[in-house]
Short mmCIF file of C-alpha atoms in Angstrom, two decimals:
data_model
loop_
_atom_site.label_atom_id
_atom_site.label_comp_id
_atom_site.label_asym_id
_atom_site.label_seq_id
_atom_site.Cartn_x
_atom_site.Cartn_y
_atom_site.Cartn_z
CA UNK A 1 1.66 12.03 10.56
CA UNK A 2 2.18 9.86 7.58
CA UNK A 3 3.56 6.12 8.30
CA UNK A 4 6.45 5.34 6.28
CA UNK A 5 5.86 1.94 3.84
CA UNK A 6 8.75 -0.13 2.80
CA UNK A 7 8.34 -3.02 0.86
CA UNK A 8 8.38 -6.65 1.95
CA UNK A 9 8.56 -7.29 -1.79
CA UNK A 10 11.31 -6.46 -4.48
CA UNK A 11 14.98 -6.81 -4.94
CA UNK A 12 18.10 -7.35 -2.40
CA UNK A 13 20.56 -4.50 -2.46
CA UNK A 14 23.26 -6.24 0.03
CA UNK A 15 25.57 -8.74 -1.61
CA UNK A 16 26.60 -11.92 -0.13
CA UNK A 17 30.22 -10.65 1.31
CA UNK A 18 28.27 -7.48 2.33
CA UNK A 19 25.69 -9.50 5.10
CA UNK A 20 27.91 -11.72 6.04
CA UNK A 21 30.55 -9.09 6.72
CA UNK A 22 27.98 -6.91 9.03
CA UNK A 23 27.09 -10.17 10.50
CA UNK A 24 29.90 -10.96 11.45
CA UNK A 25 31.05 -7.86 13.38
CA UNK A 26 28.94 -9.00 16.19
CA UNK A 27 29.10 -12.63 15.68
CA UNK A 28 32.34 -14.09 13.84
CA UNK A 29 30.81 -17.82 13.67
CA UNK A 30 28.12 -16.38 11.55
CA UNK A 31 27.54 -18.86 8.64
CA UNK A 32 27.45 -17.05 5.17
CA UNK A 33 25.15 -20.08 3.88
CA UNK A 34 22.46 -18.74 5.71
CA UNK A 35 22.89 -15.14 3.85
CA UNK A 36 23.15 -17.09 0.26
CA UNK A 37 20.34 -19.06 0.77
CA UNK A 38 18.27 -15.84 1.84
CA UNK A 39 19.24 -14.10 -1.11
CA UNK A 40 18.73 -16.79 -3.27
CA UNK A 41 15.34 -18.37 -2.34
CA UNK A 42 14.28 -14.51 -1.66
CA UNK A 43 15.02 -13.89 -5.47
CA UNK A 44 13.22 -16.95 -6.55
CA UNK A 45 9.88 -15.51 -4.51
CA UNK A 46 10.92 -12.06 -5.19
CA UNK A 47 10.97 -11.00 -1.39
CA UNK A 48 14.04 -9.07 -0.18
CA UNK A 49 16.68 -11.67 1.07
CA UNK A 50 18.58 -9.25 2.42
CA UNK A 51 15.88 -7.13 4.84
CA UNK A 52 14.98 -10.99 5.49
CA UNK A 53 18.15 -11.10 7.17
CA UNK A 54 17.88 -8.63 9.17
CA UNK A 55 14.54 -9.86 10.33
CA UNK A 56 16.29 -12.97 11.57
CA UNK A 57 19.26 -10.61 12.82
CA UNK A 58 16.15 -9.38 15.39
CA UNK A 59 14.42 -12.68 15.80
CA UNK A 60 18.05 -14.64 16.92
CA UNK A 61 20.03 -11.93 18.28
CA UNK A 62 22.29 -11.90 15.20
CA UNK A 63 21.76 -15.56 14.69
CA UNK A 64 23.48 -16.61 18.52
CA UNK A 65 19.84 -17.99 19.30
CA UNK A 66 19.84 -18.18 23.48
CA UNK A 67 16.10 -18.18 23.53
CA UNK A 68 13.44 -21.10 22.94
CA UNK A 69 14.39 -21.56 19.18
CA UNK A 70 18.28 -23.86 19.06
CA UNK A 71 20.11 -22.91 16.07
CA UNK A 72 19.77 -26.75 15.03
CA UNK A 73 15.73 -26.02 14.35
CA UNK A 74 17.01 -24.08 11.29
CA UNK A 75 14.40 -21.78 12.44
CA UNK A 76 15.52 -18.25 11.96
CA UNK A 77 12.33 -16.21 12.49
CA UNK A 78 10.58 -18.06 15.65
CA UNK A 79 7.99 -19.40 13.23
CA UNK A 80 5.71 -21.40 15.59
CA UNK A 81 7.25 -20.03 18.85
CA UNK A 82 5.44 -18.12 21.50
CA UNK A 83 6.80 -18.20 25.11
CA UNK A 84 8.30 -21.15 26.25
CA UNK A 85 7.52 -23.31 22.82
CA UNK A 86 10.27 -23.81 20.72
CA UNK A 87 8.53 -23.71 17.42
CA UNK A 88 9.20 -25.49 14.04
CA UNK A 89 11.88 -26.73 13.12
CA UNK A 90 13.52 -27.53 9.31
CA UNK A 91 15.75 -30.71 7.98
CA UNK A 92 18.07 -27.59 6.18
CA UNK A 93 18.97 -24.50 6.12
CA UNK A 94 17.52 -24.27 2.73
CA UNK A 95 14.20 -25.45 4.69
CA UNK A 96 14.37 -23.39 7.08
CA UNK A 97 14.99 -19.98 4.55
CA UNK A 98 12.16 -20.85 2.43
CA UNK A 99 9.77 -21.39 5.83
CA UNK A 100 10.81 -17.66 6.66
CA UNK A 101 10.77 -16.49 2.73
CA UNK A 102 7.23 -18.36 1.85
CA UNK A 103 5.91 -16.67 5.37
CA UNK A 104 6.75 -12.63 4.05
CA UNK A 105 5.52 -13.80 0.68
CA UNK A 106 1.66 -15.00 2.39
CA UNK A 107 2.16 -11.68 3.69
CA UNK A 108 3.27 -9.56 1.35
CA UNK A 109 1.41 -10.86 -1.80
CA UNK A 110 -1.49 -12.72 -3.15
CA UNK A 111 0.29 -14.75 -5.65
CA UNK A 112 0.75 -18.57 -6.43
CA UNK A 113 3.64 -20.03 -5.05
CA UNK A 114 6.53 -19.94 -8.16
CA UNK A 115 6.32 -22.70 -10.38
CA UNK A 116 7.30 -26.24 -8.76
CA UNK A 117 7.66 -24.82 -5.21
CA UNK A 118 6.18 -26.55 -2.26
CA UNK A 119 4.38 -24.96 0.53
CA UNK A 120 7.46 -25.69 3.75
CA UNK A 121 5.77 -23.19 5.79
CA UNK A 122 3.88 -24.67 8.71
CA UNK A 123 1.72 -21.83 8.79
CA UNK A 124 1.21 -20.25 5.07
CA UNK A 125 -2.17 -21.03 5.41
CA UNK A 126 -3.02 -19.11 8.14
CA UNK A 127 -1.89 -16.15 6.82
CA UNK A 128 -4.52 -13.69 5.46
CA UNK A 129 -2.55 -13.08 1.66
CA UNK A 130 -1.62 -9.48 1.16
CA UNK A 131 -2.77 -8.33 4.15
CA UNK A 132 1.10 -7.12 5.25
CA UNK A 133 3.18 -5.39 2.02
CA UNK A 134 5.23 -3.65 3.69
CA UNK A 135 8.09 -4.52 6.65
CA UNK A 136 5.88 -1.97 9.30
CA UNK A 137 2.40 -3.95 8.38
CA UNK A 138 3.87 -6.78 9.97
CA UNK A 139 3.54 -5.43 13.68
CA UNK A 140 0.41 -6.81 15.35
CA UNK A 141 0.46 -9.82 12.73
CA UNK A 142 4.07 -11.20 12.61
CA UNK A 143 4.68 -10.36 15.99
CA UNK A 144 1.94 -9.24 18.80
CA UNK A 145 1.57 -6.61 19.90
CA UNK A 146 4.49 -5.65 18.18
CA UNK A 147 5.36 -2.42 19.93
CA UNK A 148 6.45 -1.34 23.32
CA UNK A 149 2.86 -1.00 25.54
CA UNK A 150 4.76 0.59 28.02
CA UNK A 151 5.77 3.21 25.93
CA UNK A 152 2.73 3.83 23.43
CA UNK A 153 -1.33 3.84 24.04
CA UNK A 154 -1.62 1.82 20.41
CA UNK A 155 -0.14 0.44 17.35
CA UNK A 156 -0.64 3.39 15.27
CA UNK A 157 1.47 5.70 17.76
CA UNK A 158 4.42 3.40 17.91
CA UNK A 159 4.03 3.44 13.72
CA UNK A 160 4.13 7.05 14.03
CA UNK A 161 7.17 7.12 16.24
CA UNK A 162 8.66 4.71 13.85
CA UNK A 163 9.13 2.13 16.94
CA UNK A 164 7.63 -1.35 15.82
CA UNK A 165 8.75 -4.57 14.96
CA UNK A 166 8.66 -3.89 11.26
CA UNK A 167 10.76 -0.59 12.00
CA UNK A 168 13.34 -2.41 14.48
CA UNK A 169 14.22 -4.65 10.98
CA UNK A 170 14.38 -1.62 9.18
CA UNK A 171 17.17 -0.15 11.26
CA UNK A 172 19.09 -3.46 10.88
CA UNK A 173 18.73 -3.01 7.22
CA UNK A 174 19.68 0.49 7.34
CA UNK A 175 22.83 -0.50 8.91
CA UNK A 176 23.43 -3.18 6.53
CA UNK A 177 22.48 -1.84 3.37
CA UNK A 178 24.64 1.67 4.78
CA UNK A 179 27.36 -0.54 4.86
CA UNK A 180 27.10 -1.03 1.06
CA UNK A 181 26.50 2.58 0.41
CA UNK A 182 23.17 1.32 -1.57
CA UNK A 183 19.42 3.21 -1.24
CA UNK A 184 16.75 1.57 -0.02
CA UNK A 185 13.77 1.66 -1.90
CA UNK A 186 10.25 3.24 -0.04
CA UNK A 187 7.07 4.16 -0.98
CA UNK A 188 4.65 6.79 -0.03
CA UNK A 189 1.58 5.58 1.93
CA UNK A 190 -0.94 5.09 -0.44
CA UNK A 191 -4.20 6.50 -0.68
CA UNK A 192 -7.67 5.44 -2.16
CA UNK A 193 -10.25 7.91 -3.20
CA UNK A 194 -13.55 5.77 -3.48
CA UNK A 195 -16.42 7.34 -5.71
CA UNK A 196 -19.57 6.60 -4.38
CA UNK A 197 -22.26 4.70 -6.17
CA UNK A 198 -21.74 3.93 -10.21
CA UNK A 199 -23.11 1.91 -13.06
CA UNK A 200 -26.57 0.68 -12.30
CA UNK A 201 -26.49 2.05 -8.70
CA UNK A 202 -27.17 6.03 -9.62
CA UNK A 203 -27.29 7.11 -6.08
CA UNK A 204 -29.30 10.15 -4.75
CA UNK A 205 -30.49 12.61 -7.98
CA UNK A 206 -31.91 15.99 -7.93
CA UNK A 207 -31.23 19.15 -9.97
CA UNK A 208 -31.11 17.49 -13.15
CA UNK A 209 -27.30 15.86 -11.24
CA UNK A 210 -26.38 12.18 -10.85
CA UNK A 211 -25.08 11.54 -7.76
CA UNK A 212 -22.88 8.71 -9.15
CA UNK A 213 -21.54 11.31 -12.33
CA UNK A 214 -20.43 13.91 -9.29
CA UNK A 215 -18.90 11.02 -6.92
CA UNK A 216 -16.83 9.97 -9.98
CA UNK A 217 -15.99 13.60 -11.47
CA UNK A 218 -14.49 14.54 -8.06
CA UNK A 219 -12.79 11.59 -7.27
CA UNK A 220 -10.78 12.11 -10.32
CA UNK A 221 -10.05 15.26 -10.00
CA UNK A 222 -8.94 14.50 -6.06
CA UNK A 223 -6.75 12.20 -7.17
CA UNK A 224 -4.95 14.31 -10.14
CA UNK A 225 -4.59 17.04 -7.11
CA UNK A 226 -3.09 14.58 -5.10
CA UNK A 227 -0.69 13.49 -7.36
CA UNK A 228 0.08 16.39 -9.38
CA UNK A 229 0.40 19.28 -6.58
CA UNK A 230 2.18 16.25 -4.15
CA UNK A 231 3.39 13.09 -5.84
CA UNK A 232 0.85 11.14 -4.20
CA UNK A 233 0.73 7.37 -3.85
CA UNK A 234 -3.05 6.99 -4.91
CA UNK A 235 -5.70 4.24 -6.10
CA UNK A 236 -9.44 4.44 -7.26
CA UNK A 237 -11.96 2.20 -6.41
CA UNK A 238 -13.22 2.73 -9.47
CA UNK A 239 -12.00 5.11 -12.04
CA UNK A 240 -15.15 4.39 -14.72
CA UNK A 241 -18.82 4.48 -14.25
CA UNK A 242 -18.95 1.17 -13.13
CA UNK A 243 -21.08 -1.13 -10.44
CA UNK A 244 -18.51 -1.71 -7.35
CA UNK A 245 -19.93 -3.56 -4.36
CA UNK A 246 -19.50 -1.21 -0.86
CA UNK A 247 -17.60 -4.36 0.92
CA UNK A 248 -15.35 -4.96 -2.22
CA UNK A 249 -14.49 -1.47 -1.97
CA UNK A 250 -13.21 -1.88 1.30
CA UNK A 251 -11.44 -5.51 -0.09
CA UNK A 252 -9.69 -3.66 -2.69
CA UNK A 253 -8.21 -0.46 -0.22
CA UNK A 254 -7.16 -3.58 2.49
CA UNK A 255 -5.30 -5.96 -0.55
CA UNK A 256 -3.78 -2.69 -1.56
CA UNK A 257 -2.50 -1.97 2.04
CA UNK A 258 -3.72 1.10 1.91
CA UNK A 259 -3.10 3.98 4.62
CA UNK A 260 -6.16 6.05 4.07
CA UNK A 261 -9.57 5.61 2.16
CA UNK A 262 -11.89 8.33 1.48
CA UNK A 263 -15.12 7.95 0.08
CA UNK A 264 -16.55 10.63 -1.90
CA UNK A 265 -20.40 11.22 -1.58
CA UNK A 266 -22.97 13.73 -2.44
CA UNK A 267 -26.10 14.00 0.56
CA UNK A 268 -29.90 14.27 -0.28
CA UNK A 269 -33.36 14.55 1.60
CA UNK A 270 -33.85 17.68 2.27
CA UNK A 271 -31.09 19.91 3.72
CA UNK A 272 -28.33 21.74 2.96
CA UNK A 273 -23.87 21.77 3.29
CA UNK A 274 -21.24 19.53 3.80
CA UNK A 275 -20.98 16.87 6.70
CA UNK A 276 -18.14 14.28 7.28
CA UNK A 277 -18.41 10.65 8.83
CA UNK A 278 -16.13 8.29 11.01
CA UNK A 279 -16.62 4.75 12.47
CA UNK A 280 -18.61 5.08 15.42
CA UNK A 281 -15.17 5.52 18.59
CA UNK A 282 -12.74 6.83 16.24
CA UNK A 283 -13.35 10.66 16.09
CA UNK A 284 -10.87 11.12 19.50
CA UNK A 285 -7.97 9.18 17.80
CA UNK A 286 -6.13 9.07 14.68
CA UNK A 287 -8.79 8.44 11.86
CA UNK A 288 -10.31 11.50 13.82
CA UNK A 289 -7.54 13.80 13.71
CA UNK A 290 -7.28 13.32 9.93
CA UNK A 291 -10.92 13.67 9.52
CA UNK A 292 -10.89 16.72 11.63
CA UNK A 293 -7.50 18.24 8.96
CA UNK A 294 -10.14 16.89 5.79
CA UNK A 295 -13.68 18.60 7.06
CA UNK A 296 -11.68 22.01 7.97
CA UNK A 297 -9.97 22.13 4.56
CA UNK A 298 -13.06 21.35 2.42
CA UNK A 299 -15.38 24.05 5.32
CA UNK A 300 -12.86 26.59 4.31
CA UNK A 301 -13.74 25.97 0.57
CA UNK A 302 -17.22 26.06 1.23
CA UNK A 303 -17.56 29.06 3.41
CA UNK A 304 -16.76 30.99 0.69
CA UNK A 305 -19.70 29.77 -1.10
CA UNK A 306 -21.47 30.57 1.27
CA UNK A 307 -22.93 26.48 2.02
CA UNK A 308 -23.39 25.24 5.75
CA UNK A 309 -20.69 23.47 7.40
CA UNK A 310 -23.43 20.57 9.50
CA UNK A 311 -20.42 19.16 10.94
CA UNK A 312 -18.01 16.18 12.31
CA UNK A 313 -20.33 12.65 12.64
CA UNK A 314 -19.94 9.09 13.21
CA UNK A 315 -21.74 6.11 11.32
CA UNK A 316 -21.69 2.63 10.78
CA UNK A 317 -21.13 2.73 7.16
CA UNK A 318 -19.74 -0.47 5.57
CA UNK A 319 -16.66 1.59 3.63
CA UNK A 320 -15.41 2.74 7.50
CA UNK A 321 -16.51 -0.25 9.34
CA UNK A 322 -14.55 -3.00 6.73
CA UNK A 323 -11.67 -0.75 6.08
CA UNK A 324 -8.59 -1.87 8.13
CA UNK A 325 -7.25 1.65 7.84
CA UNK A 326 -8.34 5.28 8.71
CA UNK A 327 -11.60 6.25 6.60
CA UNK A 328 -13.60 9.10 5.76
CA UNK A 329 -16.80 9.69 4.31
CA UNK A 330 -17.69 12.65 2.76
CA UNK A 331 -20.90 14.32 2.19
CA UNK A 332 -20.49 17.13 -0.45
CA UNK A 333 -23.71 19.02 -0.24
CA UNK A 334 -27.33 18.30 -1.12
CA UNK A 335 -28.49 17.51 -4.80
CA UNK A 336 -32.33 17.67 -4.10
CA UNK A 337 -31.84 21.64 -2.40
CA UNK A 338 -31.71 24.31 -5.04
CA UNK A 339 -28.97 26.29 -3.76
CA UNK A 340 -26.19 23.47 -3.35
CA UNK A 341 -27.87 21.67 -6.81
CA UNK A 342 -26.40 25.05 -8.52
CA UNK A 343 -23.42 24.88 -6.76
CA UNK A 344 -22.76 20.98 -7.87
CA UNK A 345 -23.64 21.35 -11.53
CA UNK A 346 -20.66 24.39 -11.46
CA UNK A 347 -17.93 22.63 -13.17
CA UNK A 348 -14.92 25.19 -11.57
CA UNK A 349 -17.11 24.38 -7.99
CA UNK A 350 -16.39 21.03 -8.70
CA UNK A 351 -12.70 21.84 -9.05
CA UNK A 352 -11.77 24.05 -6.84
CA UNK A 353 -13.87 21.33 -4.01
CA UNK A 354 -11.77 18.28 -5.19
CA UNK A 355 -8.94 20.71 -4.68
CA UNK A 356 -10.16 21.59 -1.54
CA UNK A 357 -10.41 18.03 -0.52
CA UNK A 358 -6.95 16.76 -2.41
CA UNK A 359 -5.22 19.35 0.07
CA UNK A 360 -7.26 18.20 3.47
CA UNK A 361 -6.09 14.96 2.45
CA UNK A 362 -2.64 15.66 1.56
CA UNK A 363 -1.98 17.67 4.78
CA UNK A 364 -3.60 14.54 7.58
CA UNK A 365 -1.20 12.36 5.50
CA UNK A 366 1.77 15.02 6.17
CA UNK A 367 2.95 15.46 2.37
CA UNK A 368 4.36 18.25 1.17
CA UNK A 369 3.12 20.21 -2.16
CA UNK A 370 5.60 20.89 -4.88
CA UNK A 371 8.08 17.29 -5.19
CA UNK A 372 7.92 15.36 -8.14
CA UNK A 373 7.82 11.18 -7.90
CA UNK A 374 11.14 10.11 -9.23
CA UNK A 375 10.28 7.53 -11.80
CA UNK A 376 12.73 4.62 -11.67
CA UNK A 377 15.21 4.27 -14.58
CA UNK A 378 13.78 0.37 -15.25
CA UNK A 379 10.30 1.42 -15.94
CA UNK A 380 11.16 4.20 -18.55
CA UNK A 381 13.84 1.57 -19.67
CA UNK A 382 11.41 -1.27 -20.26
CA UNK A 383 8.59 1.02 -21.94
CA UNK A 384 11.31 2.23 -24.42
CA UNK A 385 12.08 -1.27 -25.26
CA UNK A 386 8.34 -2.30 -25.88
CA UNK A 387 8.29 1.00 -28.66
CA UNK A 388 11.56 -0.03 -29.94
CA UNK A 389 10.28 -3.10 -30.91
CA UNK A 390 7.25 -2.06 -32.45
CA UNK A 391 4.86 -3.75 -29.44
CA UNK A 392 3.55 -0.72 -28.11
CA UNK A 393 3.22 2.50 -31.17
CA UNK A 394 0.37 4.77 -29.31
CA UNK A 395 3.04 7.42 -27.50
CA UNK A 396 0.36 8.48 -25.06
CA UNK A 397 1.45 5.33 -22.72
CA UNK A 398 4.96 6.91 -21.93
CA UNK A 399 2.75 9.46 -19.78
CA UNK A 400 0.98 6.16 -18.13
CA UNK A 401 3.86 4.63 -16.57
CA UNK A 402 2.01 3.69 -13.19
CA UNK A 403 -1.51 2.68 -15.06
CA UNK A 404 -2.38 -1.21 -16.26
CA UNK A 405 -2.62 -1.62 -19.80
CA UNK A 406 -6.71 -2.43 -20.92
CA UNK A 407 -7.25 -6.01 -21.86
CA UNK A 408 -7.55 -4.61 -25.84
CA UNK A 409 -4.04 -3.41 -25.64
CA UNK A 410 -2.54 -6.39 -23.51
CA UNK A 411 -3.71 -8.75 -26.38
CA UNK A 412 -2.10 -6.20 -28.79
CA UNK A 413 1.09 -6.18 -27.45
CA UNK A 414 1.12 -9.74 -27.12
CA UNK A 415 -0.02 -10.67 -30.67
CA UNK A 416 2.48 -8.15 -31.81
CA UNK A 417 5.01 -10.27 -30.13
CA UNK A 418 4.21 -13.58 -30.77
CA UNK A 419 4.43 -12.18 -34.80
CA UNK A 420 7.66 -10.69 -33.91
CA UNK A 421 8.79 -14.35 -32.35
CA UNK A 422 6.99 -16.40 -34.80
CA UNK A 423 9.29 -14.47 -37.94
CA UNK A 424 5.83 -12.91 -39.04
CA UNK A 425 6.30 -9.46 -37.54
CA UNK A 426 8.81 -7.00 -39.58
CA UNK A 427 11.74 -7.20 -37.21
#
């Protein structure tokens, strides 16, 4: 079952009168200086003030304290306190907020502080940056273990009952933002498809094939399945034939916060059909259940082909060993053995197996084919404006909302712009 990702990141919904009015239902001494300075100094580091409230709403039992933090520590999160020790504590509220704020932001992103702000947080350092994006990352890290043990075997079954500390904020939020009739913004877990191999690393060859030109030709194609047939949240490690180091692979999928990695290979040395690979302990839990949903899809391709199914194996490969999340490695047939060599230089076998595999993925990561990503209004709003004023003319970007600009167009658009600004542009 797919976990649920909502952002640490982005902007409050709840106003001001709104927090301090849900607040205040349970605890009428509530002080509403608290809630501006959340939504403030949240703004400034553009972390959600509001959901920030609600984390404090769970850490001081709606900000009545009773516990080893005193409300006169300004301390609204327990930073620093872990049974019986009181923690930090801050000269201001203000302090205090931006201790709490500057905490989610180590978490949530691996940017510089914002210009002329100080590190207050006792413990920024110690945070690993952007290892936590979203609010249900933080069990485990935040707060350990950050589920009930007497209720749930593991972290990833109280994620999948939606029962951690991340998901208790939530619920506070929910209420909260509810009261305002606003949405909340989410995300779909997002997956990385991870070609094997590239640039001056060609991989196994045989049949007159590249393993590194199939890796790559697949892992495209995986990911327009994904997102096409079911609005997908999905990264490549590399979308080019490029030179990517296996352990910065696995640095890119963990910065991203990603929820599943697959790695796309193609086998050699002899035999024949498709195998798929775990870490060495995981095939009886989660990453195994998916793996087992991935293998039988792509088998069920295959069989029709007529190619060997060799089965479900674990390794110690460096993509599933330094991945924080559930991995797979697949082995798409042999290039050195005749029969599968015809089968990979088929370009509609290549297809209809990156199909194969787009729909194992999609259905361990429980989406549905068929729904369309909504694509908010600002990002269709802000491209418009970059054609309108003549910084952006190619109209193939309006159908590349979601990818980065190249660095040839970046410097475009901004010596367009500084022409515009410096009265040597036409507008």
């Amino acid at each position: 079952m797919a976990v649920s990702q909502h952002p640490i990141m982005g902007t409050s919904l709840a106003s001001l009168d709104v927090i301090t009015a849900f607040i205040r239902k349970v605890n009428p001494s509530f002080n509403p200086e608290i809630a501006r300075q959340f939504l403030t100094v949240g703004a400034k580091y553009g972390v959600r003030g509001d959901a920030a409230v609600a984390q404090s709403i769970h850490e001081t039992n709606w900000f009545r304290f009773g516990g080893d933090v005193k409300p006169e520590q300004n301390n609204f999160a327990g930073i620093g306190a872990t049974g019986g020790v009181p923690g930090n504590s801050f000269p201001t509220i203000k302090d205090g907020v931006t201790a709490q704020i500057q905490h989610l932001f180590a978490y949530a992103s691996k940017n510089s502080l914002p210009a002329g702000e100080a590190v207050v947080d006792p413990r920024f350092t110690l945070v690993t940056r952007g290892i936590a994006p979203n609010w249900e990352d933080l069990a485990g890290r935040w707060a350990v273990p950050g589920y009930d043990r007497n209720k749930y075997a593991s972290l990833q079954a109280a994620l999948e009952a939606g029962e951690t500390y991340g998901h208790s904020i939530l619920k506070l939020y929910d209420g909260m933002t509810g009261a305002a009739q606003v949405p909340v913004p989410t995300v779909k877990p997002l997956i990385v498809i991870d070609a094997g191999h590239g640039g001056t690393d060609s991989g196994a060859t045989g049949s007159g094939l590249l393993e590194k030109d199939l890796t790559l030709t697949l892992a495209l194609q995986v990911r327009d399945r994904l997102v096409n047939e079911y609005a997908a949240n999905v990264k490549l490690t590399r979308s080019t034939d490029v030179f990517v180091a296996l352990s910065d692979r696995a640095n890119l999928a963990n910065g991203w916060g990603a929820a599943y990695f697959v790695s796309i290979h193609i086998n050699a040395g002899g035999g024949e059909g498709f195998e798929s690979y775990v870490y060495p302990g995981t095939s009886s839990g989660v990453t195994g259940q998916k793996r087992t949903i991935v293998h039988d899809t792509v088998v069920h391709y295959l069989n029709t082909l007529g190619a060997a199914d060799r089965g479900k194996k674990e390794a110690d490969f460096a993509v599933l060993r330094e991945t924080d999340m559930s991995a797979v490695l697949l082995e798409n047939l042999f290039i050195d053995n005749a029969t599968d060599g015809s089968l990979l230089g088929n370009s509609d076998v290549l297809t209809n197996l990156a199909n194969a595999i787009g729909d194992g993925v999609a259905k361990a990561m429980g989406l549905n084919p068929g729904i369309q990503p909504e694509i908010p209004v600002w990002k269709t709003e802000g491209v418009d404006w970059l054609y309108e004023k003549g910084l952006l003319t190619d109209p193939a970007w309006k159908d590349k909302l979601d990818e980065p600009l190249p660095l040839w167009a970046e410097a475009v658009v901004l010596k367009r712009l500084y022409d515009l600004l410096s009265g040597d542009g036409t507008q």
